mmCIF file of C-alpha atoms in Angstrom:
data_model
loop_
_atom_site.group_PDB
_atom_site.id
_atom_site.type_symbol
_atom_site.label_atom_id
_atom_site.label_comp_id
_atom_site.label_asym_id
_atom_site.label_seq_id
_atom_site.Cartn_x
_atom_site.Cartn_y
_atom_site.Cartn_z
ATOM 1 C CA MET A 145 116.779 136.743 -8.111
ATOM 2 C CA TYR A 146 116.240 140.375 -9.090
ATOM 3 C CA ARG A 147 115.825 142.781 -6.190
ATOM 4 C CA ILE A 148 114.622 146.337 -6.130
ATOM 5 C CA PRO A 149 117.530 148.508 -4.995
ATOM 6 C CA ILE A 150 117.081 150.582 -1.857
ATOM 7 C CA LEU A 151 119.474 153.538 -1.831
ATOM 8 C CA ARG A 152 120.416 155.728 1.047
ATOM 9 C CA VAL A 153 120.339 159.492 0.405
ATOM 10 C CA GLU A 154 121.229 161.620 3.416
ATOM 11 C CA GLU A 155 118.826 160.570 6.142
ATOM 12 C CA PHE A 156 116.279 159.218 3.670
ATOM 13 C CA LEU A 157 115.866 156.049 1.688
ATOM 14 C CA LEU A 158 115.148 156.034 -2.002
ATOM 15 C CA VAL A 159 113.386 153.124 -3.655
ATOM 16 C CA SER A 160 113.079 153.351 -7.413
ATOM 17 C CA ILE A 161 110.815 150.793 -9.026
ATOM 18 C CA GLN A 162 111.874 150.685 -12.672
ATOM 19 C CA THR A 163 110.252 147.420 -13.629
ATOM 20 C CA ASP A 164 106.830 145.870 -13.445
ATOM 21 C CA LEU A 165 106.250 144.288 -10.070
ATOM 22 C CA ASP A 166 105.059 140.753 -9.672
ATOM 23 C CA ASP A 167 103.670 139.583 -6.365
ATOM 24 C CA ALA A 168 106.850 137.846 -5.177
ATOM 25 C CA LEU A 169 108.975 140.887 -5.962
ATOM 26 C CA ALA A 170 106.523 143.115 -4.106
ATOM 27 C CA VAL A 171 106.617 140.956 -0.991
ATOM 28 C CA LYS A 172 110.425 140.898 -1.166
ATOM 29 C CA LEU A 173 110.449 144.705 -1.395
ATOM 30 C CA GLN A 174 108.274 144.960 1.730
ATOM 31 C CA ASP A 175 110.738 142.741 3.579
ATOM 32 C CA ASP A 176 113.844 144.566 2.369
ATOM 33 C CA LEU A 177 112.440 148.025 2.976
ATOM 34 C CA THR A 178 111.299 147.422 6.549
ATOM 35 C CA THR A 179 114.702 145.910 7.313
ATOM 36 C CA ALA A 180 116.523 148.828 5.674
ATOM 37 C CA ILE A 181 114.477 151.389 7.606
ATOM 38 C CA ALA A 182 115.450 149.696 10.844
ATOM 39 C CA THR A 183 119.173 149.327 10.054
ATOM 40 C CA HIS A 184 119.646 152.848 8.670
ATOM 41 C CA HIS A 185 117.329 154.559 11.166
ATOM 42 C CA ALA A 186 115.774 156.274 8.162
ATOM 43 C CA ARG A 187 113.332 159.087 8.893
ATOM 44 C CA GLY A 188 111.816 159.217 5.464
ATOM 45 C CA VAL A 189 111.476 157.051 2.401
ATOM 46 C CA ILE A 190 110.698 158.049 -1.163
ATOM 47 C CA ILE A 191 109.166 155.376 -3.350
ATOM 48 C CA ASP A 192 109.564 156.341 -6.997
ATOM 49 C CA ILE A 193 107.137 154.407 -9.186
ATOM 50 C CA SER A 194 107.617 156.367 -12.409
ATOM 51 C CA GLY A 195 108.766 153.191 -14.153
ATOM 52 C CA LEU A 196 105.730 151.237 -13.057
ATOM 53 C CA GLU A 197 103.217 150.940 -15.868
ATOM 54 C CA ILE A 198 100.991 148.085 -14.799
ATOM 55 C CA VAL A 199 99.283 147.738 -11.440
ATOM 56 C CA ASP A 200 96.709 145.399 -10.018
ATOM 57 C CA SER A 201 94.838 145.501 -6.734
ATOM 58 C CA PHE A 202 97.622 143.562 -4.990
ATOM 59 C CA ILE A 203 100.324 146.056 -5.951
ATOM 60 C CA GLY A 204 97.988 148.909 -5.059
ATOM 61 C CA ARG A 205 97.414 147.484 -1.612
ATOM 62 C CA MET A 206 101.102 146.813 -1.218
ATOM 63 C CA LEU A 207 101.881 150.500 -1.780
ATOM 64 C CA ALA A 208 99.414 151.415 0.954
ATOM 65 C CA ASP A 209 100.820 148.705 3.231
ATOM 66 C CA ILE A 210 104.415 149.813 2.776
ATOM 67 C CA SER A 211 103.476 153.379 3.749
ATOM 68 C CA THR A 212 101.712 152.170 6.869
ATOM 69 C CA MET A 213 104.602 149.861 7.820
ATOM 70 C CA ALA A 214 107.054 152.732 7.411
ATOM 71 C CA ARG A 215 104.906 155.033 9.510
ATOM 72 C CA ILE A 216 104.767 152.488 12.314
ATOM 73 C CA GLN A 217 108.568 152.479 12.202
ATOM 74 C CA ASP A 218 108.525 156.274 12.542
ATOM 75 C CA CYS A 219 109.548 156.816 8.946
ATOM 76 C CA HIS A 220 107.523 159.022 6.631
ATOM 77 C CA ALA A 221 106.819 157.506 3.190
ATOM 78 C CA ILE A 222 106.034 159.423 0.022
ATOM 79 C CA VAL A 223 105.045 157.786 -3.252
ATOM 80 C CA VAL A 224 106.252 159.813 -6.244
ATOM 81 C CA GLY A 225 105.953 159.783 -10.023
ATOM 82 C CA MET A 226 102.804 157.761 -10.522
ATOM 83 C CA GLN A 227 101.899 157.462 -14.202
ATOM 84 C CA PRO A 228 98.443 158.686 -15.338
ATOM 85 C CA ALA A 229 97.394 155.218 -16.473
ATOM 86 C CA VAL A 230 98.359 153.762 -13.108
ATOM 87 C CA ALA A 231 96.438 156.470 -11.244
ATOM 88 C CA ILE A 232 93.333 155.844 -13.351
ATOM 89 C CA THR A 233 93.578 152.094 -12.804
ATOM 90 C CA LEU A 234 93.896 152.462 -9.045
ATOM 91 C CA VAL A 235 90.889 154.802 -8.904
ATOM 92 C CA GLU A 236 88.851 152.408 -11.025
ATOM 93 C CA LEU A 237 89.858 149.592 -8.681
ATOM 94 C CA GLY A 238 88.521 151.680 -5.822
ATOM 95 C CA LEU A 239 91.937 152.124 -4.220
ATOM 96 C CA SER A 240 92.321 155.779 -3.375
ATOM 97 C CA LEU A 241 95.347 155.156 -1.088
ATOM 98 C CA SER A 242 94.042 157.866 1.195
ATOM 99 C CA GLY A 243 96.737 157.324 3.829
ATOM 100 C CA VAL A 244 99.599 157.652 1.353
ATOM 101 C CA GLN A 245 101.290 160.955 0.666
ATOM 102 C CA THR A 246 102.120 161.529 -3.004
ATOM 103 C CA ALA A 247 104.307 163.884 -5.005
ATOM 104 C CA LEU A 248 104.915 164.545 -8.680
ATOM 105 C CA HIS A 249 108.609 163.731 -8.765
ATOM 106 C CA ILE A 250 111.556 162.955 -6.517
ATOM 107 C CA ASP A 251 112.479 166.637 -6.191
ATOM 108 C CA GLN A 252 109.103 167.553 -4.821
ATOM 109 C CA GLY A 253 109.063 164.458 -2.641
ATOM 110 C CA MET A 254 112.383 165.478 -1.031
ATOM 111 C CA ARG A 255 111.023 168.982 -0.411
ATOM 112 C CA PHE A 256 107.902 167.554 1.252
ATOM 113 C CA LEU A 257 109.956 165.224 3.415
ATOM 114 C CA ARG A 258 112.324 167.968 4.590
ATOM 115 C CA ARG A 259 109.428 170.296 5.361
ATOM 116 C CA PHE A 260 107.518 167.539 7.131
ATOM 117 C CA LEU A 261 110.478 166.480 9.274
ATOM 118 C CA ALA A 262 111.397 170.097 10.095
ATOM 119 C CA GLY A 263 107.802 170.643 11.216
ATOM 120 C CA ARG A 264 107.907 167.553 13.391
ATOM 121 C CA ASP A 265 111.207 168.536 15.007
ATOM 122 C CA GLU A 266 109.725 171.888 15.900
ATOM 123 C CA GLU A 267 106.674 170.248 17.439
ATOM 124 C CA ALA A 268 108.905 168.015 19.530
ATOM 125 C CA SER A 269 110.981 170.882 20.875
ATOM 126 C CA ASP A 270 107.803 172.849 21.620
ATOM 127 C CA GLU A 271 106.523 169.997 23.699
ATOM 128 C CA ARG A 272 109.697 169.878 25.733
ATOM 129 C CA GLU A 273 109.578 173.531 26.650
ATOM 130 C CA MET B 211 68.759 124.397 -76.115
ATOM 131 C CA THR B 212 69.614 124.428 -72.428
ATOM 132 C CA THR B 213 71.150 127.508 -70.962
ATOM 133 C CA SER B 214 71.859 127.646 -67.298
ATOM 134 C CA PRO B 215 72.019 131.105 -65.786
ATOM 135 C CA GLN B 216 75.122 130.123 -63.825
ATOM 136 C CA ASN B 217 77.094 129.309 -66.903
ATOM 137 C CA SER B 218 78.593 132.540 -68.055
ATOM 138 C CA ALA B 219 80.215 130.930 -71.056
ATOM 139 C CA ASP B 220 76.837 130.952 -72.774
ATOM 140 C CA SER B 221 76.187 134.512 -71.776
ATOM 141 C CA ARG B 222 76.510 137.177 -74.393
ATOM 142 C CA LEU B 223 77.048 139.820 -71.773
ATOM 143 C CA PRO B 224 80.837 140.149 -72.142
ATOM 144 C CA LEU B 225 80.620 140.145 -75.919
ATOM 145 C CA VAL B 226 77.858 142.720 -75.989
ATOM 146 C CA ILE B 227 79.748 145.057 -73.710
ATOM 147 C CA GLU B 228 82.950 144.575 -75.664
ATOM 148 C CA LYS B 229 81.355 145.270 -78.998
ATOM 149 C CA ASN B 230 79.161 148.215 -78.176
ATOM 150 C CA LEU B 231 81.272 149.928 -75.557
ATOM 151 C CA ASP B 232 81.003 153.390 -77.094
ATOM 152 C CA ARG B 233 77.293 153.241 -77.777
ATOM 153 C CA ILE B 234 76.525 151.986 -74.270
ATOM 154 C CA LEU B 235 78.635 154.771 -72.862
ATOM 155 C CA ASP B 236 76.801 157.409 -74.858
ATOM 156 C CA THR B 237 73.348 156.204 -73.890
ATOM 157 C CA TRP B 238 74.443 155.798 -70.299
ATOM 158 C CA ILE B 239 75.663 159.377 -70.127
ATOM 159 C CA SER B 240 72.414 160.702 -71.549
ATOM 160 C CA GLU B 241 70.529 158.444 -69.134
ATOM 161 C CA LEU B 242 72.561 159.895 -66.277
ATOM 162 C CA GLN B 243 71.768 163.401 -67.457
ATOM 163 C CA VAL B 244 68.068 162.642 -67.151
ATOM 164 C CA ASP B 245 68.139 160.483 -64.014
ATOM 165 C CA GLY B 246 71.056 161.985 -62.193
ATOM 166 C CA GLY B 247 69.220 165.146 -61.171
ATOM 167 C CA ARG B 248 71.736 167.411 -59.549
ATOM 168 C CA LEU B 249 74.573 165.232 -60.739
ATOM 169 C CA LEU B 250 75.467 167.454 -63.631
ATOM 170 C CA ASN B 251 75.237 170.633 -61.613
ATOM 171 C CA LEU B 252 78.006 169.415 -59.389
ATOM 172 C CA ILE B 253 80.122 167.327 -61.732
ATOM 173 C CA ARG B 254 81.378 168.380 -65.158
ATOM 174 C CA GLU B 255 80.224 166.238 -68.051
ATOM 175 C CA SER B 256 83.771 165.454 -69.081
ATOM 176 C CA GLU B 257 84.523 164.167 -65.611
ATOM 177 C CA LEU B 258 81.342 162.109 -65.544
ATOM 178 C CA ARG B 259 82.180 160.647 -68.936
ATOM 179 C CA GLU B 260 85.631 159.750 -67.751
ATOM 180 C CA GLN B 261 84.290 158.013 -64.646
ATOM 181 C CA ALA B 262 81.669 156.161 -66.667
ATOM 182 C CA SER B 263 84.125 154.965 -69.282
ATOM 183 C CA ARG B 264 86.580 153.793 -66.649
ATOM 184 C CA PHE B 265 83.770 151.930 -64.921
ATOM 185 C CA LEU B 266 82.672 150.246 -68.142
ATOM 186 C CA ASP B 267 86.210 149.353 -69.068
ATOM 187 C CA LEU B 268 86.907 147.740 -65.694
ATOM 188 C CA LEU B 269 83.530 145.984 -65.764
ATOM 189 C CA ARG B 270 84.338 144.542 -69.157
ATOM 190 C CA LYS B 271 87.701 143.238 -67.984
ATOM 191 C CA ALA B 272 86.277 141.811 -64.761
ATOM 192 C CA ILE B 273 83.446 139.959 -66.514
ATOM 193 C CA LYS B 274 85.885 138.563 -69.006
ATOM 194 C CA VAL B 275 88.078 137.105 -66.266
ATOM 195 C CA ALA B 276 85.612 136.110 -63.553
ATOM 196 C CA GLY B 277 82.132 136.019 -65.075
ATOM 197 C CA VAL B 278 79.233 137.871 -63.535
ATOM 198 C CA ASN B 279 79.749 136.965 -59.890
ATOM 199 C CA PRO B 280 81.395 139.906 -58.107
ATOM 200 C CA GLU B 281 81.464 138.202 -54.694
ATOM 201 C CA LYS B 282 84.943 137.443 -53.434
ATOM 202 C CA THR B 283 86.647 137.484 -56.775
ATOM 203 C CA ALA B 284 89.876 139.360 -57.121
ATOM 204 C CA ALA B 285 89.046 140.298 -60.704
ATOM 205 C CA TYR B 286 86.465 142.743 -59.416
ATOM 206 C CA ASP B 287 88.805 144.372 -56.923
ATOM 207 C CA GLU B 288 89.834 147.146 -59.255
ATOM 208 C CA LEU B 289 86.240 147.881 -60.183
ATOM 209 C CA ARG B 290 85.239 147.871 -56.534
ATOM 210 C CA ASP B 291 88.097 150.224 -55.687
ATOM 211 C CA LEU B 292 86.894 152.628 -58.355
ATOM 212 C CA LEU B 293 83.349 152.482 -56.999
ATOM 213 C CA ASP B 294 84.581 152.951 -53.429
ATOM 214 C CA GLU B 295 86.550 155.985 -54.477
ATOM 215 C CA LEU B 296 83.538 157.347 -56.374
ATOM 216 C CA SER B 297 81.080 156.838 -53.527
ATOM 217 C CA ARG B 298 83.492 158.345 -51.081
ATOM 218 C CA SER B 299 83.970 161.502 -53.093
ATOM 219 C CA ARG B 300 80.231 161.729 -53.829
ATOM 220 C CA SER B 301 79.484 161.401 -50.142
ATOM 221 C CA GLU B 302 81.922 164.181 -49.329
ATOM 222 C CA GLN B 303 80.452 166.380 -52.090
ATOM 223 C CA GLY B 304 77.064 166.094 -50.423
ATOM 224 C CA PHE B 305 75.174 163.757 -52.746
ATOM 225 C CA THR B 306 72.375 161.594 -51.398
ATOM 226 C CA PRO B 307 72.769 157.799 -51.327
ATOM 227 C CA THR B 308 70.117 157.515 -54.059
ATOM 228 C CA GLU B 309 72.022 159.814 -56.334
ATOM 229 C CA THR B 310 75.186 157.875 -55.688
ATOM 230 C CA ALA B 311 73.611 154.489 -56.416
ATOM 231 C CA THR B 312 71.795 155.838 -59.485
ATOM 232 C CA PHE B 313 75.168 156.142 -61.163
ATOM 233 C CA VAL B 314 75.364 152.358 -61.310
ATOM 234 C CA PHE B 315 71.672 151.578 -61.732
ATOM 235 C CA SER B 316 71.212 153.837 -64.730
ATOM 236 C CA LEU B 317 73.571 151.606 -66.675
ATOM 237 C CA LYS B 318 70.835 148.977 -66.772
ATOM 238 C CA ARG B 319 68.715 150.490 -69.509
ATOM 239 C CA PRO B 320 71.430 150.963 -72.126
ATOM 240 C CA LEU B 321 72.877 147.575 -71.305
ATOM 241 C CA PHE B 322 69.547 145.779 -71.568
ATOM 242 C CA ARG B 323 68.825 147.484 -74.870
ATOM 243 C CA GLU B 324 72.085 146.184 -76.306
ATOM 244 C CA LEU B 325 71.404 142.723 -74.957
ATOM 245 C CA LYS B 326 67.995 142.691 -76.578
ATOM 246 C CA GLU B 327 69.459 143.694 -79.876
ATOM 247 C CA ALA B 328 72.166 141.032 -79.680
ATOM 248 C CA HIS B 329 69.744 138.242 -78.925
ATOM 249 C CA GLY B 330 67.121 139.205 -81.454
ATOM 250 C CA ASP B 331 63.418 138.422 -80.992
ATOM 251 C CA ASN B 332 63.412 134.637 -81.072
ATOM 252 C CA ASP B 333 65.725 133.800 -78.148
ATOM 253 C CA THR B 334 63.790 135.113 -75.159
ATOM 254 C CA THR B 335 65.002 132.523 -72.613
ATOM 255 C CA ALA B 336 68.661 133.353 -73.163
ATOM 256 C CA LEU B 337 67.826 137.062 -73.192
ATOM 257 C CA LEU B 338 66.038 136.773 -69.862
ATOM 258 C CA ASP B 339 68.979 134.890 -68.369
ATOM 259 C CA ASP B 340 71.403 137.524 -69.521
ATOM 260 C CA ILE B 341 69.243 140.340 -68.251
ATOM 261 C CA TRP B 342 68.865 138.585 -64.927
ATOM 262 C CA GLN B 343 72.616 138.187 -64.576
ATOM 263 C CA ALA B 344 73.276 141.775 -65.533
ATOM 264 C CA THR B 345 70.673 142.958 -63.041
ATOM 265 C CA MET B 346 72.184 140.876 -60.271
ATOM 266 C CA LEU B 347 75.631 142.187 -61.017
ATOM 267 C CA LEU B 348 74.633 145.855 -61.197
ATOM 268 C CA ASP B 349 72.440 145.562 -58.109
ATOM 269 C CA ARG B 350 75.326 144.224 -56.094
ATOM 270 C CA LEU B 351 77.652 146.936 -57.309
ATOM 271 C CA GLY B 352 74.995 149.555 -56.636
ATOM 272 C CA LEU B 353 74.436 148.312 -53.101
ATOM 273 C CA ASN B 354 78.169 148.344 -52.648
ATOM 274 C CA THR B 355 78.226 152.077 -53.368
ATOM 275 C CA THR B 356 75.512 152.671 -50.786
ATOM 276 C CA GLU B 357 77.464 150.764 -48.207
ATOM 277 C CA VAL B 358 80.662 152.686 -48.856
ATOM 278 C CA PHE B 359 78.635 155.886 -48.870
ATOM 279 C CA ILE B 360 77.238 155.158 -45.429
ATOM 280 C CA ASN B 361 80.617 154.062 -44.090
ATOM 281 C CA THR B 362 82.136 157.316 -45.272
ATOM 282 C CA ARG B 363 79.426 159.296 -43.540
ATOM 283 C CA GLU B 364 79.896 157.227 -40.415
ATOM 284 C CA ALA B 365 83.615 157.950 -40.452
ATOM 285 C CA ILE B 366 82.915 161.667 -40.788
ATOM 286 C CA ILE B 367 80.507 161.572 -37.853
ATOM 287 C CA GLN B 368 82.999 159.675 -35.742
ATOM 288 C CA ARG B 369 85.766 162.125 -36.563
ATOM 289 C CA GLN B 370 83.548 165.039 -35.654
ATOM 290 C CA GLN B 371 82.608 163.403 -32.381
ATOM 291 C CA GLN B 372 86.274 162.960 -31.592
ATOM 292 C CA ASP B 373 86.963 166.573 -32.542
ATOM 293 C CA LEU B 374 84.152 167.696 -30.308
ATOM 294 C CA LEU B 375 85.572 165.699 -27.420
ATOM 295 C CA GLU B 376 88.998 167.188 -27.840
ATOM 296 C CA LEU B 377 87.738 170.695 -28.499
ATOM 297 C CA SER B 378 85.702 170.801 -25.362
ATOM 298 C CA THR B 379 88.414 169.641 -22.980
ATOM 299 C CA PRO B 380 91.419 171.907 -23.243
ATOM 300 C CA VAL B 381 93.861 171.862 -20.367
ATOM 301 C CA VAL B 382 95.458 175.278 -20.006
ATOM 302 C CA SER B 383 98.450 176.305 -17.987
ATOM 303 C CA LEU B 384 97.602 179.355 -15.865
ATOM 304 C CA TRP B 385 100.868 179.768 -14.040
ATOM 305 C CA ASN B 386 104.065 177.912 -13.495
ATOM 306 C CA GLY B 387 102.760 174.765 -11.824
ATOM 307 C CA ILE B 388 99.053 175.637 -11.975
ATOM 308 C CA LEU B 389 96.745 174.032 -14.544
ATOM 309 C CA ALA B 390 93.130 174.874 -15.324
ATOM 310 C CA LEU B 391 90.560 172.628 -16.945
ATOM 311 C CA PRO B 392 87.415 174.499 -17.952
ATOM 312 C CA VAL B 393 84.774 171.831 -18.545
ATOM 313 C CA ILE B 394 82.011 172.887 -20.922
ATOM 314 C CA GLY B 395 78.970 170.780 -21.698
ATOM 315 C CA THR B 396 77.523 167.650 -20.190
ATOM 316 C CA LEU B 397 79.926 165.198 -18.614
ATOM 317 C CA ASP B 398 79.320 161.564 -19.476
ATOM 318 C CA SER B 399 81.480 158.550 -18.769
ATOM 319 C CA GLU B 400 83.365 158.663 -22.050
ATOM 320 C CA ARG B 401 84.027 162.357 -21.807
ATOM 321 C CA THR B 402 85.144 162.146 -18.234
ATOM 322 C CA GLN B 403 87.626 159.522 -19.284
ATOM 323 C CA THR B 404 89.059 161.883 -21.917
ATOM 324 C CA VAL B 405 89.041 164.788 -19.474
ATOM 325 C CA MET B 406 90.761 162.709 -16.824
ATOM 326 C CA GLU B 407 93.392 161.381 -19.186
ATOM 327 C CA SER B 408 94.247 164.741 -20.727
ATOM 328 C CA LEU B 409 94.446 166.374 -17.314
ATOM 329 C CA LEU B 410 96.716 163.690 -15.863
ATOM 330 C CA GLN B 411 98.920 163.682 -18.940
ATOM 331 C CA LYS B 412 99.271 167.443 -18.733
ATOM 332 C CA ILE B 413 100.138 167.205 -15.045
ATOM 333 C CA VAL B 414 103.047 164.938 -15.912
ATOM 334 C CA ALA B 415 104.095 166.989 -18.931
ATOM 335 C CA THR B 416 104.158 170.326 -17.126
ATOM 336 C CA GLY B 417 105.062 169.111 -13.650
ATOM 337 C CA SER B 418 102.156 171.027 -12.195
ATOM 338 C CA ASP B 419 101.048 170.223 -8.685
ATOM 339 C CA ILE B 420 97.806 172.202 -8.617
ATOM 340 C CA ALA B 421 94.914 171.678 -11.027
ATOM 341 C CA ILE B 422 91.729 173.739 -11.083
ATOM 342 C CA ILE B 423 88.668 172.003 -12.537
ATOM 343 C CA ASP B 424 86.174 174.702 -13.477
ATOM 344 C CA ILE B 425 82.641 173.410 -14.015
ATOM 345 C CA THR B 426 80.936 176.736 -14.757
ATOM 346 C CA GLY B 427 80.000 175.391 -18.183
ATOM 347 C CA VAL B 428 78.488 172.138 -16.930
ATOM 348 C CA PRO B 429 74.705 172.459 -17.157
ATOM 349 C CA ALA B 430 73.777 169.738 -14.694
ATOM 350 C CA VAL B 431 75.425 167.519 -12.137
ATOM 351 C CA ASP B 432 74.029 164.173 -11.124
ATOM 352 C CA THR B 433 75.475 161.457 -8.922
ATOM 353 C CA LEU B 434 77.338 159.932 -11.836
ATOM 354 C CA VAL B 435 78.981 163.212 -12.846
ATOM 355 C CA ALA B 436 79.896 163.925 -9.236
ATOM 356 C CA GLN B 437 81.425 160.482 -8.956
ATOM 357 C CA HIS B 438 83.431 161.086 -12.136
ATOM 358 C CA LEU B 439 84.714 164.369 -10.753
ATOM 359 C CA LEU B 440 85.749 162.711 -7.519
ATOM 360 C CA LYS B 441 87.565 159.996 -9.462
ATOM 361 C CA THR B 442 89.513 162.627 -11.371
ATOM 362 C CA VAL B 443 90.427 164.421 -8.159
ATOM 363 C CA THR B 444 91.566 161.158 -6.546
ATOM 364 C CA ALA B 445 93.634 160.129 -9.564
ATOM 365 C CA ALA B 446 95.352 163.529 -9.616
ATOM 366 C CA ARG B 447 96.072 163.242 -5.913
ATOM 367 C CA LEU B 448 97.621 159.810 -6.429
ATOM 368 C CA MET B 449 100.030 161.412 -8.850
ATOM 369 C CA GLY B 450 100.929 164.082 -6.366
ATOM 370 C CA ALA B 451 98.824 166.970 -7.654
ATOM 371 C CA GLU B 452 96.077 168.750 -5.792
ATOM 372 C CA CYS B 453 92.706 169.573 -7.361
ATOM 373 C CA ILE B 454 90.456 172.525 -6.711
ATOM 374 C CA ILE B 455 86.921 172.465 -8.100
ATOM 375 C CA SER B 456 85.509 175.849 -8.992
ATOM 376 C CA GLY B 457 82.401 177.307 -10.605
ATOM 377 C CA ILE B 458 79.771 175.336 -8.712
ATOM 378 C CA ARG B 459 76.621 177.309 -9.427
ATOM 379 C CA PRO B 460 73.888 177.737 -6.764
ATOM 380 C CA GLN B 461 71.530 175.237 -8.393
ATOM 381 C CA ILE B 462 74.305 172.705 -8.694
ATOM 382 C CA ALA B 463 75.298 173.189 -5.056
ATOM 383 C CA GLN B 464 71.671 172.492 -4.132
ATOM 384 C CA THR B 465 71.481 169.390 -6.325
ATOM 385 C CA ILE B 466 74.701 168.025 -4.896
ATOM 386 C CA VAL B 467 73.407 168.366 -1.346
ATOM 387 C CA HIS B 468 69.960 167.015 -2.235
ATOM 388 C CA LEU B 469 71.506 164.019 -3.947
ATOM 389 C CA GLY B 470 73.588 163.355 -0.865
ATOM 390 C CA VAL B 471 76.854 163.322 -2.793
ATOM 391 C CA GLU B 472 79.799 163.455 -0.432
ATOM 392 C CA LEU B 473 82.463 165.692 -1.933
ATOM 393 C CA GLY B 474 84.700 164.742 0.971
ATOM 394 C CA ASN B 475 87.758 166.868 1.486
ATOM 395 C CA VAL B 476 87.854 168.277 -2.021
ATOM 396 C CA THR B 477 88.540 171.997 -2.006
ATOM 397 C CA THR B 478 85.789 173.950 -3.763
ATOM 398 C CA LYS B 479 85.725 177.616 -4.713
ATOM 399 C CA GLY B 480 83.008 179.819 -6.169
ATOM 400 C CA THR B 481 84.803 181.142 -9.210
ATOM 401 C CA LEU B 482 87.873 180.323 -11.216
ATOM 402 C CA ALA B 483 89.401 183.584 -9.934
ATOM 403 C CA ASP B 484 88.973 182.504 -6.312
ATOM 404 C CA ALA B 485 90.447 179.122 -7.087
ATOM 405 C CA PHE B 486 93.408 180.738 -8.829
ATOM 406 C CA ALA B 487 93.992 183.028 -5.856
ATOM 407 C CA LEU B 488 93.996 180.005 -3.555
ATOM 408 C CA ALA B 489 96.363 178.155 -5.867
ATOM 409 C CA LEU B 490 98.811 181.076 -5.845
ATOM 410 C CA LYS B 491 98.632 181.196 -2.065
ATOM 411 C CA LYS B 492 99.412 177.496 -1.869
ATOM 412 C CA LYS B 493 102.427 178.091 -4.086
ATOM 413 C CA ARG B 494 103.452 180.918 -1.780
ATOM 414 C CA GLN B 495 103.236 183.454 -4.555
ATOM 415 C CA LYS B 496 101.179 186.585 -4.908
ATOM 416 C CA VAL B 497 100.221 189.136 -7.513
ATOM 417 C CA GLN B 498 100.555 192.792 -6.591
ATOM 418 C CA ASP B 499 100.293 196.225 -8.168
ATOM 419 C CA ILE B 500 103.435 197.710 -9.614
#
């Protein structure tokens, strides 16, 4: 069965969805990603959906769910590269994914993640002092 | 003698047209000069004569092959194409539908005159049948021109509407990574869709992460328009771009509050300049004197 590859880049994970997701594949991805976050102790994950052209409410909710799951595991998730048509569909479906951070492309996503994690490290050391 | 109007074999119509082609053409042209009104001011006589003779020629051929029923017969296709072409060009030249249809209808008189002559005085039943068939045929062709005429106009209107839509929603790049969308005119659902799509497409194309939607040119905002704006902002955010709304005039600010529209955490600025300044700040860039 086809799986969505989860790649490790430095301390982050990179998931690139280059095909249209069906429900089974989406559930599998949730499974694989949560496992990968745990095994690699990843601090951030970038989900690139630039290849995704069709979404329904299930996939939309799954994106939100994955972000929440990652956050619970202390891993910051950023969804990048959403196509205009996908964005319009999600808005029309009433899914604004308000808890999900987004970026234009992987580059920007990496920048956000680094800045976010640097900020959090600082906070932590402040607390200790 | 029994002549059925359906039986075109008995009809003298094809023969009459064949025999007196030139005379019919001449009378038709002079008829057109009287009836056609402005026709001759806008079209040269030679051109008119050419169109008329082509029409007659094709009519003659079509009747010969398929009789006088133009519905769904391939024999009339060429004639119909000619008429379509004619009506289309007339419509674009600014003729009225009446003037366009008159081109066909004014053929009746010369044609009937020839028919009368061919039948003589003693065969009125056959004459009436022939005239009836000719009338039916020309009426259908004439109506056809009106239909094409209207379709052409419709197409022009549609194209202009589309042009208007595109003209009024330009997405401009203000700075590296900053887009502006000055909205002018009333926002309705269809327009918002176009606005939204062109903005999102431009975001992808330019890789911009800040978009300023300037609504200085929007005369009124109601709940629907506000909702459309919010949808656009949300869609842009989903793609990873941030939206700033600028140019909310005092009356519009009042309406928005009175209507109870929740703009949520959308950043709003008074003028496009303010919004641009904020955008530059967010990009950690600034403009200074040199």
